[in-house]
mmCIF file with all atom_site columns, C-alpha atoms in Angstrom:
data_model
loop_
_atom_site.group_PDB
_atom_site.id
_atom_site.type_symbol
_atom_site.label_atom_id
_atom_site.label_alt_id
_atom_site.label_comp_id
_atom_site.label_asym_id
_atom_site.label_entity_id
_atom_site.label_seq_id
_atom_site.pdbx_PDB_ins_code
_atom_site.Cartn_x
_atom_site.Cartn_y
_atom_site.Cartn_z
_atom_site.occupancy
_atom_site.B_iso_or_equiv
_atom_site.pdbx_formal_charge
_atom_site.auth_seq_id
_atom_site.auth_comp_id
_atom_site.auth_asym_id
_atom_site.auth_atom_id
_atom_site.pdbx_PDB_model_num
ATOM 1   C CA . UNK A 1 1   ? -19.161 33.894  -12.643 1.00 48.00 ? 29  UNK A CA 1
ATOM 2   C CA . UNK A 1 2   ? -17.371 33.475  -15.855 1.00 55.00 ? 30  UNK A CA 1
ATOM 3   C CA . UNK A 1 3   ? -14.055 34.749  -14.186 1.00 53.00 ? 31  UNK A CA 1
ATOM 4   C CA . UNK A 1 4   ? -14.305 32.213  -11.437 1.00 53.00 ? 32  UNK A CA 1
ATOM 5   C CA . UNK A 1 5   ? -14.955 29.331  -13.892 1.00 54.00 ? 33  UNK A CA 1
ATOM 6   C CA . UNK A 1 6   ? -11.899 30.473  -15.822 1.00 50.00 ? 34  UNK A CA 1
ATOM 7   C CA . UNK A 1 7   ? -9.850  30.329  -12.586 1.00 49.00 ? 35  UNK A CA 1
ATOM 8   C CA . UNK A 1 8   ? -11.077 26.770  -11.974 1.00 52.00 ? 36  UNK A CA 1
ATOM 9   C CA . UNK A 1 9   ? -10.289 25.716  -15.388 1.00 56.00 ? 37  UNK A CA 1
ATOM 10  C CA . UNK A 1 10  ? -6.644  27.147  -15.067 1.00 55.00 ? 38  UNK A CA 1
ATOM 11  C CA . UNK A 1 11  ? -6.060  25.741  -11.703 1.00 62.00 ? 39  UNK A CA 1
ATOM 12  C CA . UNK A 1 12  ? -3.824  22.568  -11.551 1.00 74.00 ? 40  UNK A CA 1
ATOM 13  C CA . UNK A 1 13  ? -5.851  19.249  -11.511 1.00 76.00 ? 41  UNK A CA 1
ATOM 14  C CA . UNK A 1 14  ? -5.414  17.725  -8.019  1.00 83.00 ? 42  UNK A CA 1
ATOM 15  C CA . UNK A 1 15  ? -7.840  14.701  -8.613  1.00 88.00 ? 43  UNK A CA 1
ATOM 16  C CA . UNK A 1 16  ? -7.570  11.216  -10.091 1.00 90.00 ? 44  UNK A CA 1
ATOM 17  C CA . UNK A 1 17  ? -10.350 9.694   -12.111 1.00 93.00 ? 45  UNK A CA 1
ATOM 18  C CA . UNK A 1 18  ? -10.918 5.906   -11.251 1.00 94.00 ? 46  UNK A CA 1
ATOM 19  C CA . UNK A 1 19  ? -12.250 3.191   -13.369 1.00 93.00 ? 47  UNK A CA 1
ATOM 20  C CA . UNK A 1 20  ? -15.107 2.890   -11.091 1.00 95.00 ? 48  UNK A CA 1
ATOM 21  C CA . UNK A 1 21  ? -16.189 6.296   -12.002 1.00 94.00 ? 49  UNK A CA 1
ATOM 22  C CA . UNK A 1 22  ? -15.040 7.861   -8.624  1.00 95.00 ? 50  UNK A CA 1
ATOM 23  C CA . UNK A 1 23  ? -12.981 11.072  -8.712  1.00 94.00 ? 51  UNK A CA 1
ATOM 24  C CA . UNK A 1 24  ? -10.602 11.157  -5.842  1.00 94.00 ? 52  UNK A CA 1
ATOM 25  C CA . UNK A 1 25  ? -9.299  14.625  -4.677  1.00 92.00 ? 53  UNK A CA 1
ATOM 26  C CA . UNK A 1 26  ? -5.616  14.214  -3.631  1.00 89.00 ? 54  UNK A CA 1
ATOM 27  C CA . UNK A 1 27  ? -5.764  17.503  -1.481  1.00 88.00 ? 55  UNK A CA 1
ATOM 28  C CA . UNK A 1 28  ? -9.078  16.806  0.172   1.00 92.00 ? 56  UNK A CA 1
ATOM 29  C CA . UNK A 1 29  ? -9.960  13.015  -0.363  1.00 95.00 ? 57  UNK A CA 1
ATOM 30  C CA . UNK A 1 30  ? -13.299 11.819  0.681   1.00 96.00 ? 58  UNK A CA 1
ATOM 31  C CA . UNK A 1 31  ? -14.008 8.282   1.916   1.00 97.00 ? 59  UNK A CA 1
ATOM 32  C CA . UNK A 1 32  ? -17.141 8.258   -0.342  1.00 97.00 ? 60  UNK A CA 1
ATOM 33  C CA . UNK A 1 33  ? -14.784 8.258   -3.302  1.00 96.00 ? 61  UNK A CA 1
ATOM 34  C CA . UNK A 1 34  ? -12.788 5.332   -2.220  1.00 97.00 ? 62  UNK A CA 1
ATOM 35  C CA . UNK A 1 35  ? -13.510 1.872   -3.627  1.00 97.00 ? 63  UNK A CA 1
ATOM 36  C CA . UNK A 1 36  ? -11.657 -1.432  -2.769  1.00 98.00 ? 64  UNK A CA 1
ATOM 37  C CA . UNK A 1 37  ? -11.836 -2.448  -6.457  1.00 98.00 ? 65  UNK A CA 1
ATOM 38  C CA . UNK A 1 38  ? -9.988  0.638   -7.456  1.00 98.00 ? 66  UNK A CA 1
ATOM 39  C CA . UNK A 1 39  ? -7.385  0.135   -4.737  1.00 98.00 ? 67  UNK A CA 1
ATOM 40  C CA . UNK A 1 40  ? -6.856  -3.489  -5.780  1.00 98.00 ? 68  UNK A CA 1
ATOM 41  C CA . UNK A 1 41  ? -6.661  -2.515  -9.534  1.00 98.00 ? 69  UNK A CA 1
ATOM 42  C CA . UNK A 1 42  ? -4.127  0.274   -8.756  1.00 97.00 ? 70  UNK A CA 1
ATOM 43  C CA . UNK A 1 43  ? -1.949  -1.637  -6.347  1.00 98.00 ? 71  UNK A CA 1
ATOM 44  C CA . UNK A 1 44  ? -1.591  -4.780  -8.607  1.00 98.00 ? 72  UNK A CA 1
ATOM 45  C CA . UNK A 1 45  ? -0.159  -2.409  -11.236 1.00 97.00 ? 73  UNK A CA 1
ATOM 46  C CA . UNK A 1 46  ? 2.360   -0.513  -9.125  1.00 97.00 ? 74  UNK A CA 1
ATOM 47  C CA . UNK A 1 47  ? 5.822   -2.145  -8.970  1.00 97.00 ? 75  UNK A CA 1
ATOM 48  C CA . UNK A 1 48  ? 7.830   -2.479  -5.797  1.00 96.00 ? 76  UNK A CA 1
ATOM 49  C CA . UNK A 1 49  ? 11.483  -1.590  -6.055  1.00 95.00 ? 77  UNK A CA 1
ATOM 50  C CA . UNK A 1 50  ? 10.829  0.578   -9.131  1.00 92.00 ? 78  UNK A CA 1
ATOM 51  C CA . UNK A 1 51  ? 10.436  -2.819  -10.967 1.00 95.00 ? 79  UNK A CA 1
ATOM 52  C CA . UNK A 1 52  ? 14.152  -3.871  -10.302 1.00 96.00 ? 80  UNK A CA 1
ATOM 53  C CA . UNK A 1 53  ? 12.974  -7.388  -9.278  1.00 97.00 ? 81  UNK A CA 1
ATOM 54  C CA . UNK A 1 54  ? 13.565  -10.944 -10.688 1.00 96.00 ? 82  UNK A CA 1
ATOM 55  C CA . UNK A 1 55  ? 10.910  -12.854 -12.533 1.00 94.00 ? 83  UNK A CA 1
ATOM 56  C CA . UNK A 1 56  ? 8.570   -12.376 -15.541 1.00 95.00 ? 84  UNK A CA 1
ATOM 57  C CA . UNK A 1 57  ? 6.185   -10.213 -13.503 1.00 97.00 ? 85  UNK A CA 1
ATOM 58  C CA . UNK A 1 58  ? 6.629   -7.233  -11.272 1.00 97.00 ? 86  UNK A CA 1
ATOM 59  C CA . UNK A 1 59  ? 6.346   -7.773  -7.652  1.00 98.00 ? 87  UNK A CA 1
ATOM 60  C CA . UNK A 1 60  ? 3.419   -5.430  -6.964  1.00 98.00 ? 88  UNK A CA 1
ATOM 61  C CA . UNK A 1 61  ? 2.385   -3.361  -4.000  1.00 98.00 ? 89  UNK A CA 1
ATOM 62  C CA . UNK A 1 62  ? -0.746  -5.669  -3.811  1.00 98.00 ? 90  UNK A CA 1
ATOM 63  C CA . UNK A 1 63  ? 1.479   -8.559  -3.286  1.00 98.00 ? 91  UNK A CA 1
ATOM 64  C CA . UNK A 1 64  ? 3.634   -6.607  -0.698  1.00 98.00 ? 92  UNK A CA 1
ATOM 65  C CA . UNK A 1 65  ? 0.504   -5.729  1.142   1.00 98.00 ? 93  UNK A CA 1
ATOM 66  C CA . UNK A 1 66  ? -0.499  -9.394  1.219   1.00 98.00 ? 94  UNK A CA 1
ATOM 67  C CA . UNK A 1 67  ? 2.903   -10.299 2.583   1.00 97.00 ? 95  UNK A CA 1
ATOM 68  C CA . UNK A 1 68  ? 2.882   -7.650  5.284   1.00 97.00 ? 96  UNK A CA 1
ATOM 69  C CA . UNK A 1 69  ? -0.445  -9.087  6.458   1.00 97.00 ? 97  UNK A CA 1
ATOM 70  C CA . UNK A 1 70  ? 0.981   -12.536 6.485   1.00 96.00 ? 98  UNK A CA 1
ATOM 71  C CA . UNK A 1 71  ? 4.202   -11.431 8.378   1.00 96.00 ? 99  UNK A CA 1
ATOM 72  C CA . UNK A 1 72  ? 2.142   -9.480  10.842  1.00 97.00 ? 100 UNK A CA 1
ATOM 73  C CA . UNK A 1 73  ? -0.018  -12.430 11.700  1.00 96.00 ? 101 UNK A CA 1
ATOM 74  C CA . UNK A 1 74  ? 3.146   -14.564 12.105  1.00 95.00 ? 102 UNK A CA 1
ATOM 75  C CA . UNK A 1 75  ? 4.562   -11.846 14.466  1.00 95.00 ? 103 UNK A CA 1
ATOM 76  C CA . UNK A 1 76  ? 1.380   -11.323 16.403  1.00 96.00 ? 104 UNK A CA 1
ATOM 77  C CA . UNK A 1 77  ? -0.822  -14.474 16.335  1.00 95.00 ? 105 UNK A CA 1
ATOM 78  C CA . UNK A 1 78  ? -4.424  -13.681 17.185  1.00 93.00 ? 106 UNK A CA 1
ATOM 79  C CA . UNK A 1 79  ? -4.162  -10.283 15.343  1.00 97.00 ? 107 UNK A CA 1
ATOM 80  C CA . UNK A 1 80  ? -7.835  -9.281  14.975  1.00 96.00 ? 108 UNK A CA 1
ATOM 81  C CA . UNK A 1 81  ? -10.036 -8.276  11.878  1.00 97.00 ? 109 UNK A CA 1
ATOM 82  C CA . UNK A 1 82  ? -9.196  -4.622  12.218  1.00 97.00 ? 110 UNK A CA 1
ATOM 83  C CA . UNK A 1 83  ? -5.437  -5.123  12.596  1.00 97.00 ? 111 UNK A CA 1
ATOM 84  C CA . UNK A 1 84  ? -5.391  -7.388  9.683   1.00 98.00 ? 112 UNK A CA 1
ATOM 85  C CA . UNK A 1 85  ? -7.342  -4.936  7.532   1.00 98.00 ? 113 UNK A CA 1
ATOM 86  C CA . UNK A 1 86  ? -4.951  -2.232  8.417   1.00 98.00 ? 114 UNK A CA 1
ATOM 87  C CA . UNK A 1 87  ? -2.034  -4.402  7.300   1.00 98.00 ? 115 UNK A CA 1
ATOM 88  C CA . UNK A 1 88  ? -3.737  -4.950  4.044   1.00 98.00 ? 116 UNK A CA 1
ATOM 89  C CA . UNK A 1 89  ? -4.283  -1.236  3.661   1.00 98.00 ? 117 UNK A CA 1
ATOM 90  C CA . UNK A 1 90  ? -1.126  0.190   5.113   1.00 97.00 ? 118 UNK A CA 1
ATOM 91  C CA . UNK A 1 91  ? 0.156   1.185   1.482   1.00 96.00 ? 119 UNK A CA 1
ATOM 92  C CA . UNK A 1 92  ? -3.167  1.717   -0.057  1.00 97.00 ? 120 UNK A CA 1
ATOM 93  C CA . UNK A 1 93  ? -2.597  5.348   -0.839  1.00 96.00 ? 121 UNK A CA 1
ATOM 94  C CA . UNK A 1 94  ? -0.079  4.080   -3.465  1.00 95.00 ? 122 UNK A CA 1
ATOM 95  C CA . UNK A 1 95  ? -2.987  3.028   -5.640  1.00 96.00 ? 123 UNK A CA 1
ATOM 96  C CA . UNK A 1 96  ? -3.208  6.660   -6.509  1.00 93.00 ? 124 UNK A CA 1
ATOM 97  C CA . UNK A 1 97  ? 0.156   8.181   -5.825  1.00 89.00 ? 125 UNK A CA 1
ATOM 98  C CA . UNK A 1 98  ? 2.370   5.346   -6.849  1.00 85.00 ? 126 UNK A CA 1
ATOM 99  C CA . UNK A 1 99  ? 5.035   3.607   -4.789  1.00 76.00 ? 127 UNK A CA 1
ATOM 100 C CA . UNK A 1 100 ? 7.952   5.959   -4.299  1.00 71.00 ? 128 UNK A CA 1
ATOM 101 C CA . UNK A 1 101 ? 11.224  4.476   -3.214  1.00 66.00 ? 129 UNK A CA 1
ATOM 102 C CA . UNK A 1 102 ? 12.346  5.305   0.392   1.00 68.00 ? 130 UNK A CA 1
ATOM 103 C CA . UNK A 1 103 ? 15.321  7.352   -0.858  1.00 66.00 ? 131 UNK A CA 1
ATOM 104 C CA . UNK A 1 104 ? 13.378  9.579   -2.858  1.00 67.00 ? 132 UNK A CA 1
ATOM 105 C CA . UNK A 1 105 ? 10.683  10.094  -0.088  1.00 65.00 ? 133 UNK A CA 1
ATOM 106 C CA . UNK A 1 106 ? 13.491  11.362  2.072   1.00 67.00 ? 134 UNK A CA 1
ATOM 107 C CA . UNK A 1 107 ? 14.428  13.939  -0.551  1.00 65.00 ? 135 UNK A CA 1
ATOM 108 C CA . UNK A 1 108 ? 10.860  15.147  -0.890  1.00 67.00 ? 136 UNK A CA 1
ATOM 109 C CA . UNK A 1 109 ? 10.072  15.202  2.823   1.00 66.00 ? 137 UNK A CA 1
ATOM 110 C CA . UNK A 1 110 ? 6.874   16.268  4.423   1.00 67.00 ? 138 UNK A CA 1
ATOM 111 C CA . UNK A 1 111 ? 4.860   17.204  1.359   1.00 72.00 ? 139 UNK A CA 1
ATOM 112 C CA . UNK A 1 112 ? 4.652   13.629  0.191   1.00 74.00 ? 140 UNK A CA 1
ATOM 113 C CA . UNK A 1 113 ? 3.916   12.319  3.725   1.00 81.00 ? 141 UNK A CA 1
ATOM 114 C CA . UNK A 1 114 ? 1.153   14.881  4.227   1.00 85.00 ? 142 UNK A CA 1
ATOM 115 C CA . UNK A 1 115 ? -0.723  13.909  1.048   1.00 87.00 ? 143 UNK A CA 1
ATOM 116 C CA . UNK A 1 116 ? -0.199  10.156  1.725   1.00 90.00 ? 144 UNK A CA 1
ATOM 117 C CA . UNK A 1 117 ? -1.561  10.597  5.219   1.00 92.00 ? 145 UNK A CA 1
ATOM 118 C CA . UNK A 1 118 ? -4.707  12.373  4.116   1.00 94.00 ? 146 UNK A CA 1
ATOM 119 C CA . UNK A 1 119 ? -5.511  9.641   1.548   1.00 96.00 ? 147 UNK A CA 1
ATOM 120 C CA . UNK A 1 120 ? -4.797  6.874   4.030   1.00 97.00 ? 148 UNK A CA 1
ATOM 121 C CA . UNK A 1 121 ? -7.340  8.511   6.568   1.00 97.00 ? 149 UNK A CA 1
ATOM 122 C CA . UNK A 1 122 ? -9.946  8.640   3.927   1.00 97.00 ? 150 UNK A CA 1
ATOM 123 C CA . UNK A 1 123 ? -9.324  5.056   3.161   1.00 98.00 ? 151 UNK A CA 1
ATOM 124 C CA . UNK A 1 124 ? -9.350  3.877   6.722   1.00 98.00 ? 152 UNK A CA 1
ATOM 125 C CA . UNK A 1 125 ? -12.678 5.819   7.302   1.00 98.00 ? 153 UNK A CA 1
ATOM 126 C CA . UNK A 1 126 ? -14.114 4.285   4.240   1.00 97.00 ? 154 UNK A CA 1
ATOM 127 C CA . UNK A 1 127 ? -13.772 0.797   5.755   1.00 97.00 ? 155 UNK A CA 1
ATOM 128 C CA . UNK A 1 128 ? -14.811 1.765   9.242   1.00 96.00 ? 156 UNK A CA 1
ATOM 129 C CA . UNK A 1 129 ? -11.155 1.705   10.758  1.00 97.00 ? 157 UNK A CA 1
ATOM 130 C CA . UNK A 1 130 ? -9.904  4.164   13.127  1.00 96.00 ? 158 UNK A CA 1
ATOM 131 C CA . UNK A 1 131 ? -8.490  7.280   11.278  1.00 95.00 ? 159 UNK A CA 1
ATOM 132 C CA . UNK A 1 132 ? -5.629  7.206   13.801  1.00 93.00 ? 160 UNK A CA 1
ATOM 133 C CA . UNK A 1 133 ? -4.600  3.586   14.291  1.00 93.00 ? 161 UNK A CA 1
ATOM 134 C CA . UNK A 1 134 ? -3.393  2.342   17.791  1.00 93.00 ? 162 UNK A CA 1
ATOM 135 C CA . UNK A 1 135 ? 0.358   3.085   18.403  1.00 96.00 ? 163 UNK A CA 1
ATOM 136 C CA . UNK A 1 136 ? 1.034   -0.622  18.966  1.00 96.00 ? 164 UNK A CA 1
ATOM 137 C CA . UNK A 1 137 ? -0.666  -1.444  15.678  1.00 97.00 ? 165 UNK A CA 1
ATOM 138 C CA . UNK A 1 138 ? 1.448   1.149   13.810  1.00 96.00 ? 166 UNK A CA 1
ATOM 139 C CA . UNK A 1 139 ? 4.689   -0.308  15.470  1.00 97.00 ? 167 UNK A CA 1
ATOM 140 C CA . UNK A 1 140 ? 3.544   -3.858  14.419  1.00 97.00 ? 168 UNK A CA 1
ATOM 141 C CA . UNK A 1 141 ? 2.973   -2.638  10.812  1.00 97.00 ? 169 UNK A CA 1
ATOM 142 C CA . UNK A 1 142 ? 6.441   -1.082  10.642  1.00 96.00 ? 170 UNK A CA 1
ATOM 143 C CA . UNK A 1 143 ? 7.899   -4.217  11.995  1.00 97.00 ? 171 UNK A CA 1
ATOM 144 C CA . UNK A 1 144 ? 6.026   -6.475  9.502   1.00 97.00 ? 172 UNK A CA 1
ATOM 145 C CA . UNK A 1 145 ? 6.883   -3.937  6.634   1.00 97.00 ? 173 UNK A CA 1
ATOM 146 C CA . UNK A 1 146 ? 10.575  -3.969  7.341   1.00 96.00 ? 174 UNK A CA 1
ATOM 147 C CA . UNK A 1 147 ? 10.602  -7.793  7.565   1.00 96.00 ? 175 UNK A CA 1
ATOM 148 C CA . UNK A 1 148 ? 8.705   -8.070  4.245   1.00 96.00 ? 176 UNK A CA 1
ATOM 149 C CA . UNK A 1 149 ? 11.174  -5.469  2.742   1.00 96.00 ? 177 UNK A CA 1
ATOM 150 C CA . UNK A 1 150 ? 14.094  -7.693  3.874   1.00 96.00 ? 178 UNK A CA 1
ATOM 151 C CA . UNK A 1 151 ? 12.652  -10.937 2.321   1.00 96.00 ? 179 UNK A CA 1
ATOM 152 C CA . UNK A 1 152 ? 11.822  -8.996  -0.912  1.00 97.00 ? 180 UNK A CA 1
ATOM 153 C CA . UNK A 1 153 ? 15.226  -7.419  -1.093  1.00 96.00 ? 181 UNK A CA 1
ATOM 154 C CA . UNK A 1 154 ? 17.222  -10.647 -0.596  1.00 95.00 ? 182 UNK A CA 1
ATOM 155 C CA . UNK A 1 155 ? 14.777  -12.870 -2.742  1.00 95.00 ? 183 UNK A CA 1
ATOM 156 C CA . UNK A 1 156 ? 13.752  -10.493 -5.442  1.00 97.00 ? 184 UNK A CA 1
ATOM 157 C CA . UNK A 1 157 ? 15.818  -7.164  -5.588  1.00 97.00 ? 185 UNK A CA 1
ATOM 158 C CA . UNK A 1 158 ? 19.369  -8.335  -5.694  1.00 97.00 ? 186 UNK A CA 1
ATOM 159 C CA . UNK A 1 159 ? 20.370  -7.289  -2.132  1.00 97.00 ? 187 UNK A CA 1
ATOM 160 C CA . UNK A 1 160 ? 23.046  -9.430  -0.148  1.00 97.00 ? 188 UNK A CA 1
ATOM 161 C CA . UNK A 1 161 ? 21.785  -10.679 3.140   1.00 95.00 ? 189 UNK A CA 1
ATOM 162 C CA . UNK A 1 162 ? 24.258  -8.592  4.895   1.00 97.00 ? 190 UNK A CA 1
ATOM 163 C CA . UNK A 1 163 ? 23.259  -5.545  3.023   1.00 97.00 ? 191 UNK A CA 1
ATOM 164 C CA . UNK A 1 164 ? 19.577  -6.173  3.789   1.00 96.00 ? 192 UNK A CA 1
ATOM 165 C CA . UNK A 1 165 ? 20.137  -6.718  7.464   1.00 96.00 ? 193 UNK A CA 1
ATOM 166 C CA . UNK A 1 166 ? 22.012  -3.321  7.689   1.00 97.00 ? 194 UNK A CA 1
ATOM 167 C CA . UNK A 1 167 ? 19.177  -1.499  5.943   1.00 95.00 ? 195 UNK A CA 1
ATOM 168 C CA . UNK A 1 168 ? 16.061  -3.259  7.295   1.00 95.00 ? 196 UNK A CA 1
ATOM 169 C CA . UNK A 1 169 ? 17.423  -5.178  10.223  1.00 95.00 ? 197 UNK A CA 1
ATOM 170 C CA . UNK A 1 170 ? 17.131  -8.934  10.808  1.00 93.00 ? 198 UNK A CA 1
ATOM 171 C CA . UNK A 1 171 ? 13.599  -10.205 10.646  1.00 92.00 ? 199 UNK A CA 1
ATOM 172 C CA . UNK A 1 172 ? 12.318  -12.405 13.542  1.00 86.00 ? 200 UNK A CA 1
ATOM 173 C CA . UNK A 1 173 ? 10.925  -14.983 10.988  1.00 85.00 ? 201 UNK A CA 1
ATOM 174 C CA . UNK A 1 174 ? 12.373  -17.742 8.975   1.00 79.00 ? 202 UNK A CA 1
ATOM 175 C CA . UNK A 1 175 ? 12.279  -16.888 5.158   1.00 72.00 ? 203 UNK A CA 1
ATOM 176 C CA . UNK A 1 176 ? 10.408  -20.085 4.503   1.00 77.00 ? 204 UNK A CA 1
ATOM 177 C CA . UNK A 1 177 ? 7.365   -18.542 6.499   1.00 77.00 ? 205 UNK A CA 1
ATOM 178 C CA . UNK A 1 178 ? 6.345   -16.404 3.583   1.00 85.00 ? 206 UNK A CA 1
ATOM 179 C CA . UNK A 1 179 ? 8.274   -18.116 0.654   1.00 87.00 ? 207 UNK A CA 1
ATOM 180 C CA . UNK A 1 180 ? 5.129   -18.594 -1.422  1.00 90.00 ? 208 UNK A CA 1
ATOM 181 C CA . UNK A 1 181 ? 4.007   -15.022 -1.020  1.00 93.00 ? 209 UNK A CA 1
ATOM 182 C CA . UNK A 1 182 ? 7.340   -13.922 -2.542  1.00 95.00 ? 210 UNK A CA 1
ATOM 183 C CA . UNK A 1 183 ? 6.489   -15.508 -5.964  1.00 95.00 ? 211 UNK A CA 1
ATOM 184 C CA . UNK A 1 184 ? 5.722   -12.593 -8.438  1.00 97.00 ? 212 UNK A CA 1
ATOM 185 C CA . UNK A 1 185 ? 2.150   -12.846 -9.815  1.00 97.00 ? 213 UNK A CA 1
ATOM 186 C CA . UNK A 1 186 ? 0.635   -11.549 -12.948 1.00 98.00 ? 214 UNK A CA 1
ATOM 187 C CA . UNK A 1 187 ? -1.282  -8.385  -12.633 1.00 98.00 ? 215 UNK A CA 1
ATOM 188 C CA . UNK A 1 188 ? -4.614  -10.003 -12.762 1.00 98.00 ? 216 UNK A CA 1
ATOM 189 C CA . UNK A 1 189 ? -3.695  -12.691 -10.299 1.00 98.00 ? 217 UNK A CA 1
ATOM 190 C CA . UNK A 1 190 ? -2.333  -10.155 -7.798  1.00 98.00 ? 218 UNK A CA 1
ATOM 191 C CA . UNK A 1 191 ? -5.467  -8.069  -8.054  1.00 98.00 ? 219 UNK A CA 1
ATOM 192 C CA . UNK A 1 192 ? -7.840  -11.021 -7.616  1.00 98.00 ? 220 UNK A CA 1
ATOM 193 C CA . UNK A 1 193 ? -5.792  -12.281 -4.658  1.00 98.00 ? 221 UNK A CA 1
ATOM 194 C CA . UNK A 1 194 ? -5.797  -9.027  -2.949  1.00 98.00 ? 222 UNK A CA 1
ATOM 195 C CA . UNK A 1 195 ? -9.670  -8.650  -3.434  1.00 98.00 ? 223 UNK A CA 1
ATOM 196 C CA . UNK A 1 196 ? -10.177 -12.155 -2.190  1.00 98.00 ? 224 UNK A CA 1
ATOM 197 C CA . UNK A 1 197 ? -7.953  -11.814 0.874   1.00 98.00 ? 225 UNK A CA 1
ATOM 198 C CA . UNK A 1 198 ? -9.583  -8.377  1.725   1.00 98.00 ? 226 UNK A CA 1
ATOM 199 C CA . UNK A 1 199 ? -13.045 -9.931  1.627   1.00 98.00 ? 227 UNK A CA 1
ATOM 200 C CA . UNK A 1 200 ? -12.042 -12.864 3.759   1.00 98.00 ? 228 UNK A CA 1
ATOM 201 C CA . UNK A 1 201 ? -10.498 -10.599 6.484   1.00 97.00 ? 229 UNK A CA 1
ATOM 202 C CA . UNK A 1 202 ? -13.502 -8.230  6.330   1.00 96.00 ? 230 UNK A CA 1
ATOM 203 C CA . UNK A 1 203 ? -15.747 -11.187 6.998   1.00 93.00 ? 231 UNK A CA 1
ATOM 204 C CA . UNK A 1 204 ? -13.575 -12.074 9.993   1.00 90.00 ? 232 UNK A CA 1
ATOM 205 C CA . UNK A 1 205 ? -12.140 -15.263 8.506   1.00 85.00 ? 233 UNK A CA 1
#
């Protein structure tokens, strides 16, 4: 018994303690340990573009998630509750593993992706969403994500329009559609806006 306890003590820690008191196991995440307040708290404090954005505040993953939902609704008017919730939660694993820029994800490869997928599955189950989203919904989320990244890149991250088009493609939306959503917010404001939008979408509004 003592030997097993010693082995457990020496094993690398693979869980994250949340402010809610939950303890999320990154290798075997349980939906029971997922709380929307923890997600909002974490995402509002994770910077997009490694913080290399203009303005007095970071542009957080919480704001990016709100932007993606807004863009998705513009691309697919009539998108239902489940679809909008998925858009808000598409990057939710980053509340615990952070936002790794795409070039570094490419270097790390499948290990990062497998951890990210397990956490996303637990999150989707926690909020009664299909653990394997419909293929059309995934395609829409990728379109909305790329469009959001394009607008962020040009407006906030110092990219030229030509450079952003080459990397992310030309979005099928005018920039003024989401201009207000691109204004960086304080951490508290981003957290509260994410929670408010999640609650509204969850109610079907």
